[in-house]
Short mmCIF file of C-alpha atoms and ligand atoms in Angstrom, two decimals:
data_model
loop_
_atom_site.label_atom_id
_atom_site.label_comp_id
_atom_site.label_asym_id
_atom_site.label_seq_id
_atom_site.Cartn_x
_atom_site.Cartn_y
_atom_site.Cartn_z
CA MET A 1 8.75 -21.66 -7.60
CA GLN A 2 11.10 -19.91 -5.12
CA VAL A 3 10.38 -16.19 -5.48
CA LEU A 4 12.37 -13.53 -3.68
CA VAL A 5 10.10 -10.55 -3.08
CA VAL A 6 11.95 -7.25 -2.72
CA ASN A 7 10.13 -4.20 -1.38
CA ALA A 8 12.69 -1.39 -1.24
CA GLY A 9 11.63 1.99 0.13
CA SER A 10 13.46 5.25 0.54
CA SER A 11 14.92 4.11 3.86
CA SER A 12 13.55 0.63 4.33
CA LEU A 13 13.85 -2.85 2.92
CA LYS A 14 11.25 -5.58 3.30
CA SER A 15 11.86 -8.92 1.70
CA GLN A 16 10.47 -12.45 1.78
CA LEU A 17 11.40 -15.70 0.12
CA ILE A 18 8.16 -17.36 -0.93
CA GLU A 19 7.58 -20.88 -2.23
CA THR A 20 4.64 -20.12 -4.50
CA ASP A 21 3.45 -23.72 -4.98
CA GLY A 22 2.73 -24.12 -1.27
CA LYS A 23 2.08 -20.38 -0.83
CA VAL A 24 4.43 -20.23 2.16
CA ALA A 25 7.15 -17.80 3.16
CA SER A 26 10.43 -19.34 4.28
CA MET A 27 12.37 -16.13 4.99
CA LYS A 28 11.27 -12.71 6.19
CA CYS A 29 13.54 -9.70 6.35
CA LEU A 30 12.92 -6.18 7.60
CA ALA A 31 15.27 -3.19 7.76
CA GLU A 32 14.12 0.29 8.72
CA LYS A 33 15.82 3.67 9.10
CA VAL A 34 18.42 2.43 6.62
CA GLY A 35 21.30 4.85 6.19
CA THR A 36 21.28 5.99 9.83
CA ASP A 37 23.91 5.11 12.45
CA ASN A 38 21.84 2.64 14.42
CA ALA A 39 20.08 0.78 11.65
CA PHE A 40 19.51 -2.96 12.00
CA MET A 41 18.22 -5.59 9.65
CA SER A 42 16.28 -8.58 10.97
CA VAL A 43 16.29 -11.86 9.07
CA ALA A 44 14.11 -14.78 10.12
CA PHE A 45 13.77 -18.27 8.67
CA ALA A 46 10.93 -20.79 8.79
CA PRO A 47 9.70 -22.66 10.70
CA ASP A 48 10.01 -20.62 13.90
CA PHE A 49 11.00 -17.26 12.37
CA GLN A 50 13.46 -16.49 15.15
CA LYS A 51 14.94 -13.10 14.22
CA THR A 52 18.68 -12.60 13.78
CA MET A 53 19.71 -8.94 13.84
CA TYR A 54 22.45 -7.57 11.56
CA ASN A 55 24.10 -4.22 12.07
CA ILE A 56 23.67 -2.23 8.87
CA ALA A 57 24.86 1.15 10.16
CA GLY A 58 25.75 3.44 7.29
CA LEU A 59 24.76 0.98 4.56
CA SER A 60 22.46 2.02 1.70
CA VAL A 61 19.29 0.09 0.87
CA VAL A 62 21.10 -1.59 -2.04
CA GLN A 63 24.00 -2.64 0.20
CA CYS A 64 21.49 -3.91 2.73
CA LEU A 65 19.92 -6.12 0.07
CA GLN A 66 23.38 -7.34 -0.90
CA LYS A 67 23.96 -8.33 2.71
CA LEU A 68 20.61 -10.14 2.80
CA LEU A 69 21.56 -12.11 -0.33
CA GLU A 70 24.84 -13.13 1.34
CA VAL A 71 22.94 -14.32 4.42
CA LEU A 72 20.44 -16.20 2.23
CA GLY A 73 23.27 -17.93 0.39
CA ASP A 74 25.48 -18.71 3.41
CA ASP A 75 23.37 -19.16 6.55
CA PRO A 76 22.98 -22.87 7.44
CA GLU A 77 19.36 -22.18 8.45
CA SER A 78 18.53 -20.65 5.09
CA PRO A 79 15.99 -22.66 3.08
CA ILE A 80 18.28 -22.41 0.04
CA SER A 81 21.94 -23.34 -0.25
CA GLY A 82 22.82 -20.65 -2.77
CA ILE A 83 21.16 -17.69 -4.42
CA ASP A 84 21.15 -19.62 -7.70
CA GLN A 85 18.19 -21.51 -6.19
CA ILE A 86 16.07 -18.36 -6.38
CA ASP A 87 13.87 -18.95 -9.45
CA ALA A 88 12.56 -15.39 -9.84
CA ILE A 89 12.57 -11.99 -8.17
CA GLY A 90 9.44 -9.88 -7.67
CA ASN A 91 10.14 -6.18 -7.14
CA ARG A 92 7.53 -3.87 -5.67
CA ILE A 93 7.57 -0.56 -7.54
CA VAL A 94 5.62 2.42 -6.18
CA ALA A 95 5.01 4.35 -9.41
CA GLY A 96 4.60 2.90 -12.90
CA GLY A 97 3.19 6.08 -14.45
CA GLU A 98 1.50 5.58 -17.80
CA TYR A 99 4.33 3.30 -18.93
CA PHE A 100 3.22 0.27 -16.94
CA THR A 101 -0.36 -0.87 -16.62
CA LYS A 102 0.44 -4.35 -15.38
CA ALA A 103 3.20 -6.39 -13.78
CA THR A 104 6.08 -6.62 -16.25
CA LEU A 105 9.11 -8.81 -16.84
CA ILE A 106 12.17 -6.59 -16.63
CA ASP A 107 14.04 -6.71 -19.93
CA ASP A 108 16.21 -3.85 -21.26
CA GLU A 109 13.23 -1.92 -22.61
CA ALA A 110 11.26 -2.20 -19.37
CA ARG A 111 14.35 -1.21 -17.39
CA ALA A 112 14.69 1.95 -19.50
CA ASN A 113 11.04 2.82 -18.89
CA LEU A 114 11.49 2.31 -15.15
CA THR A 115 14.00 5.15 -15.18
CA LYS A 116 11.38 7.40 -16.78
CA CYS A 117 9.04 6.71 -13.84
CA GLU A 118 11.59 7.76 -11.22
CA GLU A 119 10.48 11.39 -11.16
CA LEU A 120 6.96 10.27 -10.20
CA ALA A 121 8.16 8.76 -6.92
CA PRO A 122 11.57 10.28 -6.32
CA LEU A 123 11.87 8.87 -2.80
CA HIS A 124 11.06 5.28 -3.72
CA ASN A 125 11.53 4.37 -7.38
CA PRO A 126 15.25 5.20 -7.75
CA THR A 127 16.13 2.93 -4.81
CA ALA A 128 14.05 0.08 -6.21
CA ASP A 129 15.71 0.54 -9.61
CA ALA A 130 19.16 0.47 -8.03
CA CYS A 131 18.26 -2.81 -6.31
CA ILE A 132 17.09 -4.27 -9.64
CA ASP A 133 20.37 -3.26 -11.30
CA MET A 134 22.46 -4.78 -8.54
CA MET A 135 20.56 -8.09 -8.77
CA ARG A 136 20.69 -8.11 -12.60
CA LYS A 137 24.49 -7.97 -12.32
CA LEU A 138 24.75 -10.49 -9.51
CA MET A 139 22.18 -12.97 -10.86
CA PRO A 140 21.97 -12.26 -14.61
CA ASN A 141 20.01 -15.46 -15.35
CA THR A 142 17.32 -14.98 -12.71
CA PRO A 143 14.18 -13.35 -14.18
CA GLN A 144 12.98 -10.21 -12.45
CA VAL A 145 9.48 -8.83 -12.46
CA ALA A 146 8.25 -5.36 -11.51
CA VAL A 147 4.89 -5.25 -9.71
CA PHE A 148 3.44 -1.76 -9.51
CA ASP A 149 1.35 -0.09 -6.78
CA THR A 150 -0.30 1.97 -9.50
CA ALA A 151 -1.05 -0.75 -12.07
CA PHE A 152 -4.40 -1.87 -10.64
CA HIS A 153 -5.71 1.67 -11.10
CA ALA A 154 -4.80 1.84 -14.79
CA THR A 155 -8.46 1.05 -15.54
CA MET A 156 -9.68 4.36 -14.09
CA PRO A 157 -11.52 6.41 -16.73
CA PRO A 158 -10.22 9.88 -17.69
CA LYS A 159 -12.99 11.61 -15.72
CA ALA A 160 -11.54 9.98 -12.59
CA TYR A 161 -7.86 10.42 -13.31
CA MET A 162 -7.65 13.88 -14.87
CA TYR A 163 -7.16 17.01 -12.75
CA PRO A 164 -8.92 20.18 -13.80
CA LEU A 165 -5.61 21.96 -14.52
CA PRO A 166 -4.27 23.51 -17.73
CA TRP A 167 -3.96 20.68 -20.26
CA SER A 168 -0.23 21.20 -20.78
CA TYR A 169 0.57 19.82 -17.30
CA TYR A 170 -0.86 16.49 -18.31
CA GLU A 171 0.97 16.50 -21.65
CA ASP A 172 4.29 17.87 -20.44
CA TYR A 173 4.62 16.33 -16.97
CA HIS A 174 2.07 13.48 -16.96
CA ILE A 175 0.26 15.08 -14.05
CA ARG A 176 -2.81 12.96 -13.46
CA ARG A 177 -4.12 10.65 -10.78
CA TYR A 178 -2.36 7.26 -10.56
CA GLY A 179 -3.50 5.96 -7.16
CA ALA A 180 -1.48 3.59 -4.99
CA HIS A 181 -1.81 0.49 -2.76
CA GLY A 182 -3.03 -1.22 -5.95
CA THR A 183 -1.62 -4.61 -5.06
CA SER A 184 -3.48 -4.51 -1.76
CA HIS A 185 -6.80 -3.33 -3.24
CA ARG A 186 -6.71 -6.00 -5.94
CA TYR A 187 -5.89 -8.71 -3.39
CA ALA A 188 -8.55 -7.47 -0.94
CA ALA A 189 -11.17 -7.47 -3.70
CA GLN A 190 -10.31 -11.04 -4.70
CA GLN A 191 -10.31 -12.23 -1.08
CA ALA A 192 -13.74 -10.63 -0.54
CA ALA A 193 -15.09 -12.35 -3.66
CA ASN A 194 -13.80 -15.70 -2.32
CA LEU A 195 -15.39 -14.95 1.04
CA LEU A 196 -18.74 -14.10 -0.54
CA GLY A 197 -18.51 -17.13 -2.84
CA ARG A 198 -19.16 -15.06 -5.94
CA PRO A 199 -17.03 -14.23 -8.99
CA LEU A 200 -15.22 -10.93 -8.71
CA ARG A 201 -16.47 -9.88 -12.15
CA ASP A 202 -20.06 -9.84 -10.80
CA LEU A 203 -19.34 -7.61 -7.81
CA GLY A 204 -19.24 -3.93 -6.91
CA LEU A 205 -16.81 -3.48 -4.02
CA ILE A 206 -15.40 -0.59 -2.01
CA THR A 207 -12.00 -1.64 -0.69
CA CYS A 208 -10.52 0.30 2.23
CA HIS A 209 -6.78 -0.04 2.85
CA LEU A 210 -6.42 1.68 6.22
CA GLY A 211 -2.87 1.45 7.52
CA ASN A 212 -0.28 4.09 8.21
CA GLY A 213 -1.06 5.28 4.73
CA GLY A 214 -4.65 4.88 3.65
CA SER A 215 -6.69 4.74 0.47
CA ILE A 216 -10.13 3.64 -0.64
CA THR A 217 -10.95 2.22 -4.07
CA ALA A 218 -14.16 1.67 -6.01
CA VAL A 219 -13.77 -1.77 -7.63
CA ASN A 220 -16.40 -2.43 -10.25
CA HIS A 221 -16.46 -5.92 -11.83
CA GLY A 222 -12.90 -6.46 -10.55
CA LYS A 223 -11.57 -3.20 -12.01
CA SER A 224 -10.53 -0.05 -10.18
CA ILE A 225 -12.72 2.81 -11.38
CA ASP A 226 -11.62 5.39 -8.85
CA THR A 227 -9.32 5.64 -5.85
CA THR A 228 -8.58 8.28 -3.25
CA MET A 229 -4.81 8.60 -3.74
CA GLY A 230 -3.79 10.72 -6.70
CA PHE A 231 -0.68 11.93 -8.50
CA THR A 232 1.11 10.99 -5.28
CA PRO A 233 -0.03 9.14 -2.14
CA LEU A 234 -0.68 12.50 -0.46
CA GLU A 235 -4.18 12.92 -1.86
CA GLY A 236 -7.32 11.55 -0.28
CA LEU A 237 -7.83 10.33 3.27
CA MET A 238 -6.28 11.77 6.41
CA MET A 239 -3.41 9.39 7.25
CA GLY A 240 -0.88 8.72 10.02
CA THR A 241 1.35 11.64 9.08
CA ARG A 242 -0.09 12.80 5.73
CA SER A 243 -2.70 15.51 5.47
CA GLY A 244 -4.65 13.90 2.64
CA SER A 245 -6.73 16.30 0.55
CA ILE A 246 -6.75 19.91 1.71
CA ASP A 247 -7.44 23.21 -0.01
CA PRO A 248 -4.33 23.55 -2.24
CA ALA A 249 -4.26 27.30 -1.55
CA ILE A 250 -3.17 26.50 2.04
CA VAL A 251 0.16 25.34 0.66
CA THR A 252 1.03 28.60 -1.06
CA TYR A 253 -0.36 30.56 1.91
CA ILE A 254 1.92 28.84 4.44
CA MET A 255 4.92 29.04 2.12
CA ARG A 256 4.43 32.81 1.75
CA ARG A 257 3.69 33.46 5.42
CA GLU A 258 6.58 31.41 6.77
CA GLY A 259 9.01 31.50 3.86
CA LYS A 260 9.05 27.70 3.69
CA THR A 261 11.05 25.94 1.01
CA PHE A 262 9.48 23.31 -1.25
CA ASP A 263 11.18 20.53 0.70
CA GLU A 264 10.02 21.92 4.04
CA MET A 265 6.45 22.16 2.80
CA ASP A 266 6.65 18.64 1.44
CA GLU A 267 7.79 17.43 4.85
CA ILE A 268 4.95 19.27 6.64
CA LEU A 269 2.30 17.70 4.43
CA ASN A 270 3.77 14.20 4.30
CA LYS A 271 5.42 13.75 7.68
CA LYS A 272 3.91 16.18 10.18
CA SER A 273 0.20 16.27 9.38
CA GLY A 274 -2.66 13.81 9.62
CA ILE A 275 -3.28 11.97 12.90
CA LEU A 276 0.09 13.20 14.18
CA GLY A 277 -0.60 16.82 13.29
CA ILE A 278 -4.02 16.97 14.91
CA SER A 279 -3.40 14.80 17.98
CA GLY A 280 0.10 16.17 18.62
CA LEU A 281 0.84 12.73 20.09
CA GLY A 282 2.01 10.51 17.28
CA SER A 283 0.83 8.71 14.19
CA ASP A 284 0.17 5.28 15.70
CA MET A 285 -3.58 4.78 15.84
CA ARG A 286 -3.36 2.54 18.89
CA ASP A 287 -1.72 5.28 21.00
CA VAL A 288 -4.14 7.92 19.77
CA LEU A 289 -7.17 5.71 20.48
CA LYS A 290 -5.88 5.08 24.00
CA ALA A 291 -5.37 8.80 24.61
CA ALA A 292 -8.82 9.60 23.24
CA ASN A 293 -10.38 7.00 25.53
CA ASN A 294 -8.55 8.70 28.43
CA GLY A 295 -10.18 12.01 27.57
CA ASN A 296 -7.53 13.69 25.40
CA GLU A 297 -9.58 16.10 23.29
CA ARG A 298 -7.17 16.51 20.40
CA ALA A 299 -6.77 12.75 20.12
CA GLU A 300 -10.56 12.45 20.05
CA LEU A 301 -10.80 15.13 17.35
CA ALA A 302 -8.13 13.36 15.26
CA ILE A 303 -10.13 10.14 15.37
CA ASP A 304 -13.39 11.93 14.69
CA MET A 305 -11.86 13.57 11.61
CA TYR A 306 -10.32 10.30 10.45
CA VAL A 307 -13.63 8.45 10.73
CA TYR A 308 -15.52 11.28 9.01
CA LYS A 309 -13.18 11.29 6.01
CA VAL A 310 -13.39 7.51 5.62
CA GLN A 311 -17.20 7.73 5.78
CA LYS A 312 -17.27 10.47 3.15
CA ALA A 313 -15.03 8.48 0.81
CA ILE A 314 -17.12 5.31 1.16
CA GLY A 315 -20.28 7.38 0.58
CA SER A 316 -18.87 9.02 -2.54
CA TYR A 317 -17.92 5.66 -4.06
CA TYR A 318 -21.35 4.27 -3.22
CA ALA A 319 -22.68 7.19 -5.25
CA ILE A 320 -20.63 6.45 -8.38
CA MET A 321 -21.05 2.67 -8.52
CA ARG A 322 -24.13 1.14 -10.09
CA ARG A 323 -24.19 -1.45 -7.31
CA THR A 324 -22.29 -2.01 -4.11
CA ASP A 325 -22.17 -5.56 -2.77
CA ALA A 326 -19.57 -5.16 -0.06
CA VAL A 327 -17.20 -2.83 1.73
CA VAL A 328 -13.86 -4.49 2.43
CA MET A 329 -11.59 -3.45 5.30
CA THR A 330 -7.89 -4.28 5.25
CA ALA A 331 -4.39 -3.22 6.52
CA GLY A 332 -3.29 -2.36 10.07
CA ILE A 333 -6.29 -0.29 11.16
CA GLY A 334 -8.88 -1.89 8.88
CA GLU A 335 -7.99 -5.41 10.00
CA ASN A 336 -7.31 -4.86 13.67
CA SER A 337 -9.38 -2.03 15.07
CA ALA A 338 -12.90 -3.15 15.96
CA GLU A 339 -13.40 0.24 17.61
CA LEU A 340 -12.68 2.25 14.48
CA ARG A 341 -14.76 -0.07 12.30
CA GLU A 342 -17.65 0.38 14.71
CA ARG A 343 -17.32 4.15 14.54
CA ILE A 344 -17.04 4.19 10.76
CA PHE A 345 -20.06 1.95 10.12
CA ALA A 346 -22.19 3.58 12.82
CA GLY A 347 -22.61 6.40 10.30
CA LEU A 348 -23.24 4.22 7.26
CA ALA A 349 -26.15 1.98 8.30
CA HIS A 350 -28.62 4.17 6.41
CA MET A 351 -26.82 3.21 3.19
CA GLY A 352 -27.36 -0.46 3.98
CA MET A 353 -23.99 -1.28 5.53
CA ILE A 354 -25.03 -2.76 8.86
CA LEU A 355 -22.32 -3.99 11.19
CA ASP A 356 -22.84 -6.93 13.53
CA LYS A 357 -21.19 -5.74 16.73
CA ASP A 358 -20.30 -9.23 17.95
CA ARG A 359 -18.81 -10.36 14.63
CA ASN A 360 -16.86 -7.11 14.54
CA GLN A 361 -14.93 -8.01 17.69
CA VAL A 362 -11.41 -9.22 17.07
CA GLU A 363 -10.88 -11.83 19.79
CA GLY A 364 -9.61 -14.97 18.12
CA ALA A 365 -10.29 -13.49 14.71
CA ILE A 366 -7.07 -11.64 13.88
CA GLY A 367 -5.74 -12.84 10.55
CA VAL A 368 -9.04 -14.51 9.61
CA ASN A 369 -10.97 -13.26 6.58
CA ARG A 370 -14.60 -12.83 7.59
CA VAL A 371 -17.93 -11.09 7.07
CA ILE A 372 -18.80 -8.77 9.95
CA SER A 373 -22.17 -7.39 8.82
CA ILE A 374 -25.52 -8.75 10.00
CA ASP A 375 -26.99 -11.55 7.88
CA ASP A 376 -29.50 -9.35 6.07
CA SER A 377 -27.30 -6.31 5.62
CA PRO A 378 -27.99 -5.24 2.00
CA ILE A 379 -24.28 -4.44 1.63
CA LYS A 380 -21.85 -6.83 3.31
CA ILE A 381 -18.89 -5.67 5.34
CA CYS A 382 -15.78 -7.87 5.11
CA VAL A 383 -12.44 -7.90 6.89
CA VAL A 384 -9.55 -9.44 4.99
CA THR A 385 -5.86 -9.64 5.79
CA THR A 386 -3.62 -8.00 3.28
CA ASP A 387 -0.52 -9.90 2.18
CA GLU A 388 1.35 -7.73 -0.23
CA GLU A 389 4.41 -9.97 -0.46
CA MET A 390 2.37 -13.09 -1.29
CA ARG A 391 0.48 -11.21 -3.97
CA ILE A 392 3.74 -9.94 -5.53
CA ALA A 393 5.18 -13.47 -5.43
CA ARG A 394 2.13 -14.90 -7.18
CA GLU A 395 2.11 -12.23 -9.89
CA THR A 396 5.83 -12.88 -10.44
CA ASP A 397 5.27 -16.64 -10.68
CA ASN A 398 2.41 -16.14 -13.19
CA LEU A 399 4.46 -13.95 -15.45
CA VAL A 400 7.66 -16.01 -15.33
CA SER A 401 5.76 -19.29 -15.86
CA GLN A 402 4.25 -17.88 -19.08
CA GLN A 403 7.68 -17.31 -20.63
P1 ADP B 1 1.76 0.47 6.75
O1 ADP B 1 0.93 1.38 5.91
O2 ADP B 1 2.97 1.13 7.35
O3 ADP B 1 2.01 -0.89 6.13
P2 ADP B 1 0.02 -0.96 8.59
O4 ADP B 1 -0.92 -1.52 7.60
O5 ADP B 1 0.91 -1.89 9.33
O6 ADP B 1 0.84 0.25 8.01
O7 ADP B 1 -0.86 -0.15 9.66
C1 ADP B 1 -0.28 0.57 10.70
C2 ADP B 1 -1.37 1.25 11.49
O8 ADP B 1 -2.29 0.27 11.98
C3 ADP B 1 -0.84 2.02 12.68
O9 ADP B 1 -1.51 3.26 12.79
C4 ADP B 1 -1.27 1.14 13.84
O10 ADP B 1 -1.49 1.88 15.00
C5 ADP B 1 -2.57 0.59 13.33
N1 ADP B 1 -3.01 -0.57 14.10
C6 ADP B 1 -2.44 -1.79 14.17
N2 ADP B 1 -3.14 -2.57 15.07
C7 ADP B 1 -4.14 -1.80 15.56
C8 ADP B 1 -5.19 -1.99 16.51
N3 ADP B 1 -5.35 -3.15 17.15
N4 ADP B 1 -6.01 -0.96 16.77
C9 ADP B 1 -5.87 0.22 16.14
N5 ADP B 1 -4.92 0.47 15.23
C10 ADP B 1 -4.06 -0.52 14.94
#
């Protein structure tokens, strides 16, 4: 099945065309800083994925997607000769609230419920919905599926998802923990089960998605029972530019002291904190690691804090699971940084997570799923590559094939 995967963010568009039978991508598209004056969209086709750049200055994310569909239909190098050859569309949706607990075929009822979820992710969901509407008009006979970041966490019990706030906030505004990165955690858990050669339903796993954003999930018998992100992706770990969990009273304190508006405070917590806020250098872990290794004290502190918070989260999930078979590392930092993995697991050996320093090295191993703990480590440590687009394509195929 030819599945077009559409991942539309507030100012970005990622898309792939995936042939799900062979599990291969034949087109990859990326556009960032959409809406600005010097925005470009790259489109690359198999087999060599040579990028062609398109000027998308001033276009919206929806218009950008329209342009991509034109290129897909018209470009002689495109793997399809018209967009009517797209069998299904898989849309990544950030927030599904309590309306969606699994991937869903978008009919009129589902589309109406998607609108109700917009207030839960006001930067992301409305753009994704607008893309869905545009494609429903343009390709009315092509089935569309919504795959939610939150759906995997729908199995969390109330003690994990409720906040100790007045009850009315849950009833009136649906304020509760939803989690995120669900597609990645589910995929990482399944990949780890394959790697360990055991059924997922028999395993207790702690999956760590450590990228620009970061979250850790306790996966018991294949189900998420708790995760570090909450009502929004701001809760939990320290991240590239997000603070993660802090004393909530700090927010009102700063707003009073400095007369900040809600939007300004939102920006401070989401865009100016985390690794960037502490290091003062940037949010890219590679740069901060380099600076720390050159003696920059704030960079070193940022990494120390980052590692400490990851260790605490892994430890707390170890505490709530009846058994832990493996810790699974994935996403940009989790997959690629041997140094950070070494620092994280240096503090966890007493819990039975014992890293093999040679296996942990990355040379020749990037993109390869593998076990990096010593042979008799009571709890295994795995590295798996996340592939969000492939996972969305496969969920879309499953759902559409059942119709
Ligand atoms: P996103 O959440 O935006 O999808 P990614 O999963 O691509 O993010 O992760 C991006 C992060 O991974 C950045 O902080 C980047 O510095 C980090 N990263 C990528 N490669 C390495 C590496 N070799 N060493 C350390 N950090 C890395």
